[in-house]
Short mmCIF file of C-alpha atoms in Angstrom, two decimals:
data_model
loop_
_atom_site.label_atom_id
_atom_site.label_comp_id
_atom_site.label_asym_id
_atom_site.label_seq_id
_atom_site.Cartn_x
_atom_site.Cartn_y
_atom_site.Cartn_z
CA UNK A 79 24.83 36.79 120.39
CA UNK A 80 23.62 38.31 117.02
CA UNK A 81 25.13 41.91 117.35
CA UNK A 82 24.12 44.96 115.44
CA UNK A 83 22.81 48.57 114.73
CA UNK A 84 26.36 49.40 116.68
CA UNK A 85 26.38 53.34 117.15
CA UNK A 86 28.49 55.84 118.74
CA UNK A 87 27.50 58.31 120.99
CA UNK A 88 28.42 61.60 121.15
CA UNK A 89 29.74 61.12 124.55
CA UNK A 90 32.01 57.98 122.80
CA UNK A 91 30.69 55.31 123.94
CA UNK A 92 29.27 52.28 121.34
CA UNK A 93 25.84 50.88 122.32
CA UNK A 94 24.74 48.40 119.93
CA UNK A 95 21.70 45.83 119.96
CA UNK A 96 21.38 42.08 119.75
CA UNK A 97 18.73 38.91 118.72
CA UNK A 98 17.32 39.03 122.23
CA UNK A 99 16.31 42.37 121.98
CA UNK A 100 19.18 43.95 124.51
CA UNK A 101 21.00 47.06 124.25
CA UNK A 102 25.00 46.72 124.96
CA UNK A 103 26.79 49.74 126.09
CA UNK A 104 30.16 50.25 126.04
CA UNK A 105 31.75 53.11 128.42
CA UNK A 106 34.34 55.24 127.08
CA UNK A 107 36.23 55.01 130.63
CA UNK A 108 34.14 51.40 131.56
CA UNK A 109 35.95 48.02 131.82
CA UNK A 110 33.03 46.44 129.74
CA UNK A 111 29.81 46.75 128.12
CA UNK A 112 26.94 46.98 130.58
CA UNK A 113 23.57 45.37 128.98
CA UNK A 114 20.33 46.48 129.50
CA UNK A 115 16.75 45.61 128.15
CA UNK A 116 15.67 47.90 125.86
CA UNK A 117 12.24 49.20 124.20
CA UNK A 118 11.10 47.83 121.31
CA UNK A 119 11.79 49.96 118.48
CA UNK A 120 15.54 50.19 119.49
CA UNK A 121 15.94 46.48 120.31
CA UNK A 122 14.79 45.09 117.16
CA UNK A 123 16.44 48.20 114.93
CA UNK A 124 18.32 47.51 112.39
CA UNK A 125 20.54 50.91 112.27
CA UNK A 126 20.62 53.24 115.16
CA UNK A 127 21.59 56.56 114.43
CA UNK A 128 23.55 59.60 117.12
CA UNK A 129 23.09 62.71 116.93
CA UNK A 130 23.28 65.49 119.51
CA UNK A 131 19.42 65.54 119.83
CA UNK A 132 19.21 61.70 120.94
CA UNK A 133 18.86 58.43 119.25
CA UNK A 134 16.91 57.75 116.37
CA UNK A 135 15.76 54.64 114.87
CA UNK A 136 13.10 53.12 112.16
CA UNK A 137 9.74 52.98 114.58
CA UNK A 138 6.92 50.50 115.42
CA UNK A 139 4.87 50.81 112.51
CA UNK A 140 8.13 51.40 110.30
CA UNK A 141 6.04 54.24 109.06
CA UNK A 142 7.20 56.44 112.02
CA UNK A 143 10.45 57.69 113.60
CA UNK A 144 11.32 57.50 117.24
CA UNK A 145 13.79 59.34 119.11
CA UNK A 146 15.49 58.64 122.78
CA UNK A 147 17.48 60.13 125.09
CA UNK A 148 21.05 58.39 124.64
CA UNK A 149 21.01 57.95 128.43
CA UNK A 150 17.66 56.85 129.88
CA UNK A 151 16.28 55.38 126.30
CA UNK A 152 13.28 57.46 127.68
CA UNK A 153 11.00 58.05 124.09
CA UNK A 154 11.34 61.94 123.07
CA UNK A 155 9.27 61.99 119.93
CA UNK A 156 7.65 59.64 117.46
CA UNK A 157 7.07 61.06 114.14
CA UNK A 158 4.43 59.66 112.05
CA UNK A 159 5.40 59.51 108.28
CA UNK A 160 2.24 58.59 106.00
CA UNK A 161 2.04 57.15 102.59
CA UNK A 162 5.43 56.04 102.83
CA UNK A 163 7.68 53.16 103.45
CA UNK A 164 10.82 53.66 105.55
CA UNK A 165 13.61 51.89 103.99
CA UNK A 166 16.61 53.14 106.05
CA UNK A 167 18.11 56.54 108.68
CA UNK A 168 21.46 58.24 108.48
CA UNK A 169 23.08 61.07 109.66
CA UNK A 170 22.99 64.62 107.81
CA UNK A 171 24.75 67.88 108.22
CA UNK A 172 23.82 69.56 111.65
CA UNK A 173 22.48 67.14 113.47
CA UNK A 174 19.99 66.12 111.05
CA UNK A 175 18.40 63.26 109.91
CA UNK A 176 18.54 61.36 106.71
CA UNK A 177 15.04 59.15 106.31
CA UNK A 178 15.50 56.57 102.83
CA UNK A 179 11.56 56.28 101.89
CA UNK A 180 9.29 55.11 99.32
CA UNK A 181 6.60 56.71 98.46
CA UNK A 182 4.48 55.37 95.56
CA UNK A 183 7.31 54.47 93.03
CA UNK A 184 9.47 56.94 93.80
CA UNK A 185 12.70 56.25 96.03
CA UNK A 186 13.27 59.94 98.32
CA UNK A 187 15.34 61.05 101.36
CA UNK A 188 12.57 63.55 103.56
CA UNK A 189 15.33 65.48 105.66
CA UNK A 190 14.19 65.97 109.51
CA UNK A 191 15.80 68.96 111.83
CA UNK A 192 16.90 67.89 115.26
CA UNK A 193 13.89 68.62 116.23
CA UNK A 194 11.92 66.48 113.97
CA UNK A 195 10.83 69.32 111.12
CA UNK A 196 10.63 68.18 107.75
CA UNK A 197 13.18 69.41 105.42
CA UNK A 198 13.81 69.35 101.84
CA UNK A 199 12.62 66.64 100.07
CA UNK A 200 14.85 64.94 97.24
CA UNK A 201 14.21 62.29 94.71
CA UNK A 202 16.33 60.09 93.15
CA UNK A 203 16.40 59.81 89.62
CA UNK A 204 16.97 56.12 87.71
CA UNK A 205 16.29 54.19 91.12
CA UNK A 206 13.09 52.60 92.36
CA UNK A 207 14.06 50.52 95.37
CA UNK A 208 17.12 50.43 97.60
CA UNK A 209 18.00 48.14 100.82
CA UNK A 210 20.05 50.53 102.76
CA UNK A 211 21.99 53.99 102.50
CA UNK A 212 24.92 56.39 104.14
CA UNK A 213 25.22 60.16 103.67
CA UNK A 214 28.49 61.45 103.03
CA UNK A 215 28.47 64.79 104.43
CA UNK A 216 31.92 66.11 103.06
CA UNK A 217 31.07 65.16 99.17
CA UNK A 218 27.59 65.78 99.56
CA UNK A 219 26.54 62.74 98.31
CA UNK A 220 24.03 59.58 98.98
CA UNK A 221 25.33 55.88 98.59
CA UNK A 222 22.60 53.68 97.92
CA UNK A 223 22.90 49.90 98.29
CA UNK A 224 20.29 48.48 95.97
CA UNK A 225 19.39 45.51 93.21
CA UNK A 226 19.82 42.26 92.93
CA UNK A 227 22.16 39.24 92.67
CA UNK A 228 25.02 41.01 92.62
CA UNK A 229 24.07 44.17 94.84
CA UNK A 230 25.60 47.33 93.63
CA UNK A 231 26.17 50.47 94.90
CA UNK A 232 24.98 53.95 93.19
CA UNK A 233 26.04 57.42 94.48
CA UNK A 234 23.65 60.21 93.96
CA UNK A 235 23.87 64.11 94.34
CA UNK A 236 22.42 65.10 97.54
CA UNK A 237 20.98 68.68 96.54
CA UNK A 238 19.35 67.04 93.47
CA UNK A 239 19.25 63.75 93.61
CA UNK A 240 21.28 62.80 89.97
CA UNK A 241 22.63 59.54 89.40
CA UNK A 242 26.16 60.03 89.35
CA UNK A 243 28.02 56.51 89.11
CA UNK A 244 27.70 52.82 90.15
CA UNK A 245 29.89 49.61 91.05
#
């Protein structure tokens, strides 16, 4: 009951969480999903990310990431990000990671290596608050999901963070 954070794996297979805190796993060659408990930080995410380096997901405080091995959901690395709030994680270029923060007023994406190293920093310009995002690595571009009754969606340059439209 209550699915979500659904991811795939490089390997192919879908793992996703649900309301009691379990992680489902889907083989590519299985004849169902196999369930298993799962620590903390993944069982109550709210998006999972894949990338070749593991699994990443929003931390316990959200002020932190956490990374697993895909296989064991042994904990690889936490890394502590202060004076911010971590609003969403999505895939970049490379393996990389995508972190949506906000730090004082500003919205920002702080890029992490597949290791964990921060990257370039970029701001968004003409947006204070956001509920989720995607990267799309082939245009190069952020979708932000953000404001109120009706939510809209704004699409910002990644390299310099420019508003470029909305819906």
């Amino acid at each position: 009951p209550g699915a979500r954070a659904p991811v795939a794996t490089r390997a192919g297979e879908v793992l996703w969480t649900n309301d009691r805190g379990a992680l489902h796993r889907l083989p590519v060659c299985g004849d169902g999903p196999e369930t298993f408990p799962a620590p903390h930080a993944i069982g109550s995410a709210t998006r999972i990310i894949g990338s070749p380096s593991g699994l990443w997901v929003i931390g316990t405080p959200p002020e932190s990431l956490q990374r697993y091995e895909a296989d064991s959901l042994t904990r690889l690395m936490t890394i502590e990000l202060p004076d911010v709030r971590v609003i969403d994680i999505a895939g970049g270029e490379r393996g990389a990671i995508e972190v949506l923060v906000q730090r004082n007023s500003e919205l920002q994406v702080q890029r992490l290596d597949p290791s964990g190293h921060a990257g370039k920093t970029v701001t968004f310009q003409g947006l204070a608050d956001a509920d989720a995002f995607v990267f799309l690595r082939r245009t190069r571009r952020f979708v932000m999901l953000a404001g109120d009754h009706p939510k809209k969606l704004f699409w910002f340059c990644a390299e310099d963070g420019r508003a470029l439209f909305s819906v």
